[in-house]
Coordinates of C-alpha atoms in Angstrom, one line a residue:
Chain A
X1 CA 0.0 0.0 0.0
X2 CA 2.7 2.4 1.1
X3 CA 4.7 1.6 -2.0
X4 CA 1.7 2.2 -4.2
X5 CA 1.1 5.5 -2.6
X6 CA 4.8 6.5 -3.1
X7 CA 4.5 5.5 -6.8
X8 CA 1.3 7.5 -7.3
X9 CA 2.8 10.6 -5.6
X10 CA 5.9 10.2 -7.7
X11 CA 3.8 10.2 -10.8
X12 CA 1.9 13.3 -9.7
X13 CA 5.2 15.1 -8.9
X14 CA 6.7 14.2 -12.2
X15 CA 3.5 15.4 -14.0
X16 CA 3.5 18.6 -12.0
X17 CA 7.0 19.5 -13.0
X18 CA 5.8 20.0 -16.6
X19 CA 7.6 18.7 -19.7
X20 CA 9.5 21.9 -20.2
X21 CA 11.5 21.3 -17.0
X22 CA 12.7 17.8 -17.5
X23 CA 12.6 17.5 -21.2
X24 CA 16.1 18.8 -21.8
X25 CA 17.9 15.8 -20.6
X26 CA 21.2 17.2 -22.0
X27 CA 21.5 19.1 -18.7
X28 CA 23.4 16.1 -17.1
X29 CA 25.5 16.7 -14.1
X30 CA 28.0 14.1 -12.7
X31 CA 27.5 13.6 -9.0
X32 CA 30.2 13.2 -6.4
X33 CA 29.3 11.9 -3.0
X34 CA 31.3 13.4 -0.2
X35 CA 31.8 11.3 2.9
X36 CA 32.6 13.2 6.1
X37 CA 36.0 14.8 6.0
X38 CA 38.3 17.4 7.5
X39 CA 40.2 20.4 6.1
X40 CA 43.1 21.5 8.3
X41 CA 45.4 24.6 8.6
X42 CA 49.2 24.2 8.7
X43 CA 49.2 25.0 12.4
X44 CA 46.6 22.3 13.2
X45 CA 48.5 19.7 11.1
X46 CA 51.6 20.5 13.2
X47 CA 49.6 19.8 16.4
X48 CA 47.8 16.7 15.2
X49 CA 50.7 15.0 13.3
X50 CA 53.9 16.7 14.5
X51 CA 55.7 19.9 13.5
X52 CA 56.3 20.2 9.7
X53 CA 54.4 17.0 8.9
X54 CA 53.3 16.7 5.3
X55 CA 50.0 15.1 4.3
X56 CA 50.4 12.2 1.8
X57 CA 48.1 12.0 -1.2
X58 CA 45.8 9.0 -1.4
X59 CA 43.6 10.1 -4.3
X60 CA 43.4 13.2 -6.5
X61 CA 40.1 15.1 -6.4
X62 CA 38.8 18.0 -8.5
X63 CA 40.2 21.5 -8.2
X64 CA 43.7 20.5 -7.0
X65 CA 42.2 18.9 -3.9
X66 CA 43.2 15.4 -2.7
X67 CA 42.1 12.8 -0.2
X68 CA 45.1 12.4 2.2
X69 CA 46.2 9.1 3.5
X70 CA 45.9 10.6 7.0
X71 CA 42.8 10.5 9.1
X72 CA 41.7 12.0 12.4
X73 CA 39.1 11.1 15.0
X74 CA 36.2 13.5 15.8
X75 CA 34.6 13.8 19.2
X76 CA 31.5 15.9 19.7
X77 CA 30.4 17.8 22.8
X78 CA 28.4 14.8 24.0
X79 CA 31.8 12.9 24.0
X80 CA 30.7 10.6 21.2
X81 CA 33.3 9.8 18.6
X82 CA 33.6 9.0 14.9
X83 CA 36.9 7.4 14.2
X84 CA 39.2 7.6 11.2
X85 CA 37.8 10.6 9.3
X86 CA 39.7 11.4 6.1
X87 CA 41.6 14.7 5.7
X88 CA 41.3 16.5 2.4
X89 CA 44.4 18.4 1.3
X90 CA 45.9 20.8 0.6
X91 CA 46.1 22.9 3.8
X92 CA 43.5 25.7 4.2
X93 CA 43.4 29.0 6.0
X94 CA 40.8 27.7 8.4
X95 CA 40.2 24.2 9.7
X96 CA 36.7 22.9 8.9
X97 CA 34.9 19.6 9.5
X98 CA 32.1 18.5 7.1
X99 CA 29.8 15.8 8.3
X100 CA 26.3 14.5 7.4
X101 CA 23.2 15.1 9.5
X102 CA 23.5 11.4 10.5
X103 CA 27.0 12.1 11.7
X104 CA 26.0 15.2 13.6
X105 CA 23.3 13.2 15.4
X106 CA 25.9 10.5 16.2
X107 CA 28.3 13.2 17.5
X108 CA 25.6 14.9 19.5
X109 CA 26.2 18.3 17.9
X110 CA 24.1 20.9 16.1
X111 CA 26.0 21.4 12.9
X112 CA 24.4 24.0 10.6
X113 CA 24.0 23.5 6.9
X114 CA 26.5 25.8 5.4
X115 CA 28.6 26.5 2.3
X116 CA 32.2 25.4 2.7
X117 CA 34.3 28.1 4.3
X118 CA 31.3 29.7 6.1
X119 CA 32.0 28.4 9.6
X120 CA 31.1 31.4 11.8
X121 CA 29.0 30.2 14.7
X122 CA 29.0 26.6 13.5
X123 CA 29.3 23.6 15.8
X124 CA 32.3 23.0 18.1
X125 CA 34.2 19.8 17.6
X126 CA 37.3 18.1 18.9
X127 CA 39.8 16.7 16.4
X128 CA 42.3 14.1 17.5
X129 CA 45.4 13.1 15.6
X130 CA 48.2 10.6 16.4
X131 CA 50.4 13.3 18.0
X132 CA 47.9 15.8 19.5
X133 CA 44.4 17.1 19.9
X134 CA 42.6 20.3 19.0
X135 CA 39.3 21.7 19.9
X136 CA 37.5 24.0 17.4
X137 CA 35.2 26.4 19.1
X138 CA 33.4 26.5 15.7
X139 CA 34.1 24.7 12.4
X140 CA 31.8 21.8 12.0
X141 CA 29.2 22.1 9.3
X142 CA 26.9 20.0 7.1
X143 CA 27.9 21.0 3.6
X144 CA 25.1 22.7 1.6
X145 CA 24.7 20.7 -1.7
X146 CA 26.0 22.5 -4.7
X147 CA 27.3 22.1 -8.2
X148 CA 30.8 23.1 -9.2
X149 CA 31.2 24.2 -12.8
X150 CA 33.5 26.3 -15.0
X151 CA 32.3 29.6 -16.6
X152 CA 31.9 27.6 -19.9
X153 CA 29.7 25.1 -18.3
X154 CA 27.6 27.9 -16.7
X155 CA 27.2 29.5 -20.1
X156 CA 26.2 26.2 -21.7
X157 CA 23.6 25.4 -18.9
X158 CA 22.4 29.1 -18.9
X159 CA 23.1 29.5 -15.1
X160 CA 25.1 31.9 -13.1
X161 CA 27.3 31.7 -10.0
X162 CA 25.1 31.6 -6.8
X163 CA 22.0 30.6 -8.6
X164 CA 19.8 28.1 -6.9
X165 CA 18.6 25.2 -9.1
X166 CA 17.0 21.8 -8.7
X167 CA 18.6 18.5 -9.7
X168 CA 16.5 15.4 -10.5
X169 CA 17.7 11.9 -9.7
X170 CA 15.9 9.6 -12.2
X171 CA 16.7 6.2 -10.9
X172 CA 13.4 4.8 -9.7
X173 CA 14.2 5.4 -6.1
X174 CA 15.2 9.0 -6.7
X175 CA 13.5 12.4 -6.6
X176 CA 14.5 16.0 -6.9
X177 CA 17.0 17.9 -4.8
X178 CA 15.9 21.5 -4.4
X179 CA 18.0 24.4 -3.2
X180 CA 21.1 23.4 -5.1
X181 CA 23.6 26.2 -5.4
X182 CA 25.6 26.8 -8.5
X183 CA 29.3 27.6 -7.8
X184 CA 31.3 28.9 -10.8
X185 CA 35.0 29.1 -10.9
X186 CA 37.6 28.6 -13.7
X187 CA 39.3 25.9 -11.6
X188 CA 36.1 23.9 -11.1
X189 CA 35.3 20.6 -12.9
X190 CA 31.6 20.0 -13.5
X191 CA 30.3 18.0 -10.5
X192 CA 27.4 18.1 -8.1
X193 CA 28.5 17.5 -4.5
X194 CA 26.1 15.8 -2.1
X195 CA 26.8 14.1 1.2
X196 CA 26.2 10.5 2.1
X197 CA 22.7 11.2 3.6
X198 CA 21.6 12.9 0.5
X199 CA 23.0 10.1 -1.7
X200 CA 21.4 7.4 0.5
X201 CA 18.1 9.3 0.8
X202 CA 17.6 9.3 -3.0
X203 CA 19.4 6.2 -3.8
X204 CA 22.2 8.0 -5.7
X205 CA 24.8 5.7 -7.2
X206 CA 26.8 6.4 -10.3
X207 CA 24.1 8.0 -12.4
X208 CA 24.0 11.6 -13.5
X209 CA 21.7 14.2 -12.1
X210 CA 19.4 16.3 -14.4
X211 CA 19.7 20.0 -13.8
X212 CA 16.3 21.8 -13.6
X213 CA 16.2 25.6 -13.5
Chain B
X1 CA 38.5 -32.7 26.7
X2 CA 39.9 -29.2 27.2
X3 CA 37.7 -28.7 30.2
X4 CA 38.9 -32.0 31.7
X5 CA 42.5 -30.8 31.2
X6 CA 41.8 -27.5 32.9
X7 CA 40.2 -29.3 35.8
X8 CA 43.2 -31.6 36.2
X9 CA 45.6 -28.8 36.0
X10 CA 43.6 -26.8 38.6
X11 CA 43.7 -29.8 40.9
X12 CA 47.5 -30.1 40.5
X13 CA 47.9 -26.3 41.1
X14 CA 45.8 -26.4 44.3
X15 CA 47.7 -29.5 45.5
X16 CA 51.0 -27.8 44.8
X17 CA 50.1 -24.7 46.8
X18 CA 50.2 -26.8 50.0
X19 CA 47.8 -26.6 52.8
X20 CA 49.8 -24.0 54.8
X21 CA 49.2 -21.4 52.1
X22 CA 45.4 -21.6 51.8
X23 CA 44.4 -23.0 55.1
X24 CA 44.2 -19.8 56.9
X25 CA 40.9 -18.6 55.3
X26 CA 40.6 -15.8 57.7
X27 CA 42.9 -13.8 55.4
X28 CA 39.9 -12.5 53.5
X29 CA 40.2 -9.4 51.3
X30 CA 37.2 -7.5 49.8
X31 CA 37.7 -6.9 46.1
X32 CA 36.9 -3.8 44.2
X33 CA 36.8 -3.9 40.4
X34 CA 38.0 -0.7 38.8
X35 CA 36.6 0.1 35.4
X36 CA 38.7 2.4 33.2
X37 CA 38.8 5.9 34.7
X38 CA 40.7 9.2 34.5
X39 CA 42.3 11.4 37.2
X40 CA 42.6 15.1 36.2
X41 CA 44.5 18.1 37.4
X42 CA 42.8 21.4 38.1
X43 CA 44.3 22.9 34.9
X44 CA 43.0 20.0 32.7
X45 CA 39.5 20.2 34.2
X46 CA 39.6 23.9 33.2
X47 CA 40.4 23.0 29.6
X48 CA 38.0 20.1 29.3
X49 CA 35.0 21.5 31.2
X50 CA 35.6 25.2 31.4
X51 CA 37.5 27.5 33.7
X52 CA 36.7 26.9 37.4
X53 CA 34.4 24.0 36.7
X54 CA 33.8 21.8 39.7
X55 CA 33.3 18.0 39.4
X56 CA 30.1 16.6 40.8
X57 CA 30.1 13.6 43.0
X58 CA 28.2 10.6 41.8
X59 CA 29.5 8.0 44.3
X60 CA 31.8 8.1 47.2
X61 CA 34.8 5.7 47.0
X62 CA 37.4 4.8 49.6
X63 CA 40.1 7.1 50.8
X64 CA 38.2 10.3 50.1
X65 CA 38.0 9.6 46.4
X66 CA 34.8 9.7 44.4
X67 CA 33.4 8.8 41.1
X68 CA 32.3 12.0 39.4
X69 CA 29.2 12.5 37.3
X70 CA 31.5 13.8 34.6
X71 CA 33.0 11.7 31.8
X72 CA 35.5 12.2 29.0
X73 CA 36.3 10.4 25.8
X74 CA 39.7 8.8 25.2
X75 CA 41.4 8.6 21.8
X76 CA 44.5 6.6 21.3
X77 CA 47.3 7.2 18.8
X78 CA 45.6 4.9 16.3
X79 CA 42.7 7.2 16.5
X80 CA 40.4 4.7 18.1
X81 CA 38.1 6.0 20.8
X82 CA 36.5 4.9 24.0
X83 CA 33.6 7.1 24.9
X84 CA 32.3 8.3 28.2
X85 CA 35.1 7.3 30.6
X86 CA 34.4 8.2 34.2
X87 CA 36.5 10.8 36.0
X88 CA 37.5 10.0 39.6
X89 CA 37.9 13.0 41.9
X90 CA 39.3 14.8 43.7
X91 CA 41.8 16.7 41.5
X92 CA 45.3 15.3 41.3
X93 CA 48.7 16.8 40.8
X94 CA 49.1 14.9 37.5
X95 CA 46.5 13.7 35.1
X96 CA 46.4 9.9 34.7
X97 CA 44.3 7.5 32.6
X98 CA 43.8 3.9 33.9
X99 CA 42.6 1.3 31.4
X100 CA 42.5 -2.4 31.1
X101 CA 44.7 -4.4 28.6
X102 CA 41.5 -4.9 26.5
X103 CA 41.0 -1.1 26.5
X104 CA 44.7 -0.6 25.5
X105 CA 44.3 -2.9 22.6
X106 CA 41.1 -1.2 21.6
X107 CA 42.8 2.2 21.7
X108 CA 45.9 0.9 19.9
X109 CA 48.3 2.0 22.6
X110 CA 51.0 0.3 24.6
X111 CA 50.0 1.1 28.1
X112 CA 52.5 -0.3 30.7
X113 CA 51.4 -2.0 33.9
X114 CA 52.2 0.5 36.6
X115 CA 51.4 1.6 40.1
X116 CA 49.1 4.6 40.2
X117 CA 51.1 7.8 40.0
X118 CA 54.0 6.3 38.2
X119 CA 53.3 7.5 34.7
X120 CA 56.8 8.4 33.5
X121 CA 57.2 7.1 29.9
X122 CA 53.7 5.6 29.9
X123 CA 51.4 5.7 26.9
X124 CA 50.2 8.9 25.2
X125 CA 46.5 9.5 25.1
X126 CA 44.1 12.2 24.0
X127 CA 41.3 13.2 26.4
X128 CA 38.3 15.0 25.1
X129 CA 35.7 16.9 27.3
X130 CA 32.7 18.8 26.3
X131 CA 34.6 22.1 26.3
X132 CA 38.1 21.2 25.1
X133 CA 40.7 18.5 24.4
X134 CA 44.1 17.7 25.8
X135 CA 46.8 15.4 24.7
X136 CA 48.9 13.7 27.4
X137 CA 52.4 12.8 26.0
X138 CA 52.4 10.2 28.8
X139 CA 49.9 9.3 31.4
X140 CA 48.0 6.2 30.3
X141 CA 48.7 3.0 32.4
X142 CA 47.2 -0.3 33.2
X143 CA 47.0 -0.3 37.0
X144 CA 49.1 -2.9 38.8
X145 CA 46.8 -4.9 41.0
X146 CA 47.2 -4.1 44.7
X147 CA 45.7 -4.3 48.1
X148 CA 45.0 -1.1 50.1
X149 CA 45.0 -1.6 53.8
X150 CA 45.6 0.3 57.0
X151 CA 48.6 -0.2 59.3
X152 CA 46.3 -2.2 61.6
X153 CA 45.2 -4.5 58.8
X154 CA 48.9 -4.9 57.8
X155 CA 49.7 -5.9 61.3
X156 CA 46.8 -8.4 61.5
X157 CA 47.7 -10.0 58.1
X158 CA 51.4 -9.9 59.0
X159 CA 52.4 -8.0 55.8
X160 CA 54.2 -4.8 55.2
X161 CA 53.9 -1.9 52.7
X162 CA 55.3 -2.8 49.3
X163 CA 55.2 -6.6 49.9
X164 CA 54.2 -8.8 47.0
X165 CA 51.6 -11.4 47.9
X166 CA 49.2 -13.7 46.1
X167 CA 45.4 -13.7 46.2
X168 CA 43.3 -16.7 45.6
X169 CA 39.9 -16.5 44.0
X170 CA 37.9 -19.5 45.1
X171 CA 34.8 -19.5 43.0
X172 CA 35.1 -22.5 40.8
X173 CA 36.1 -20.4 37.8
X174 CA 38.8 -18.6 39.8
X175 CA 42.6 -19.1 40.3
X176 CA 45.4 -17.2 42.0
X177 CA 46.5 -13.6 41.3
X178 CA 50.3 -13.5 41.8
X179 CA 52.3 -10.3 42.1
X180 CA 49.8 -8.4 44.2
X181 CA 51.3 -5.4 45.9
X182 CA 50.5 -4.4 49.4
X183 CA 49.9 -0.7 49.9
X184 CA 49.6 0.5 53.5
X185 CA 48.3 3.9 54.5
X186 CA 46.4 5.3 57.5
X187 CA 43.7 6.6 55.1
X188 CA 43.2 3.2 53.3
X189 CA 40.3 0.9 53.7
X190 CA 41.0 -2.8 53.2
X191 CA 40.3 -3.5 49.6
X192 CA 42.1 -5.3 46.7
X193 CA 41.9 -3.4 43.4
X194 CA 41.8 -5.3 40.1
X195 CA 40.6 -4.1 36.7
X196 CA 37.8 -5.5 34.6
X197 CA 40.1 -7.9 32.6
X198 CA 41.4 -9.4 35.8
X199 CA 37.9 -9.7 37.2
X200 CA 36.5 -11.2 34.0
X201 CA 39.5 -13.5 33.6
X202 CA 39.0 -15.2 37.0
X203 CA 35.3 -14.8 37.2
X204 CA 35.4 -12.4 40.1
X205 CA 32.1 -11.2 41.4
X206 CA 31.3 -10.1 44.9
X207 CA 33.3 -12.8 46.7
X208 CA 36.3 -12.1 48.8
X209 CA 39.9 -12.9 47.8
X210 CA 42.1 -15.1 50.1
X211 CA 45.4 -13.5 50.9
X212 CA 48.4 -15.9 50.4
X213 CA 51.8 -14.9 51.6

């Protein structure tokens, strides 16, 4: 019964979108699923891993970023921990922890949904490395979903930096992500970034998203 | 088969002890099982819980000590965590973490077996509280089993401070703890202290141990 209801609602939703919105299936966006991760300043790497320690690359990511071999352990204000959380390099000007809502609940913290870099007044979090520990008074966020693209991509899609769009996941267990922010930069490779909750919630695997303006 | 072997070995061990050693069953020692816990300095309480924070008593223990309501989370150098570890008050001159061997394995640290207070060169450990985090370069030990007693008790048992004795656990799943150190002080109440591994290993519950010199 419930499944039938879901199917019927899905049909209605698709119908209500109108052909114009989803007809142009050339608006395809690759999707990258971000697991929880940490960005660190030089100073914090010194504390957590030892003075002058250099992060080791495990996997190249877009825009000159990389997943480091190194991990840390997060502890929230309710003293609950998530172990072995990946560090993303290179070093940043401010340390930042990006978790999913599920992680935030596990850690017992109220992490706000924010664009990367906007950590003012965000949740406190302890970060423990093999050689030390730090406590960020603020710095833990749930990353707001967004699409990275180059100016050329933006031109092709007819969107501008900062614009809010929708992205449809057409996989039978999918749906539509609303409130997706366009982020345009010459260094960006076309990719939508969602977290593990978002991916799991709409059954996102390796398929492309469909951009809806 | 294995059980039979264990029973036979047990018989042999008991026989080999000789009557003189276990005959005097008036040598009874109450046993306290210490779960993992943390002692903190005033300075570290300030960092972990906020400046001037006072620990709250949950349960009185012997010798003026108490289990605090407050807990911390431990993270070892392999970034594995043990959450909500009890603090014992009052404040001490040096912070110290006491774990079982099982805990040390879980944390991925090489904690040495030491008398309380002897932390020189012991394992490093991160301690996270709700308001901050500290990293002890040394301070994590596995407590050496011992018997606290008053000078009067020592006199009655015919032992002296620092003496090494044995304690028999006579419960059918028990055995004998060797290398048990006598610690005599006017403030001490008679009690043998073992950790959870030792208790679980010899099936110690609420029974008394039998002191064997």
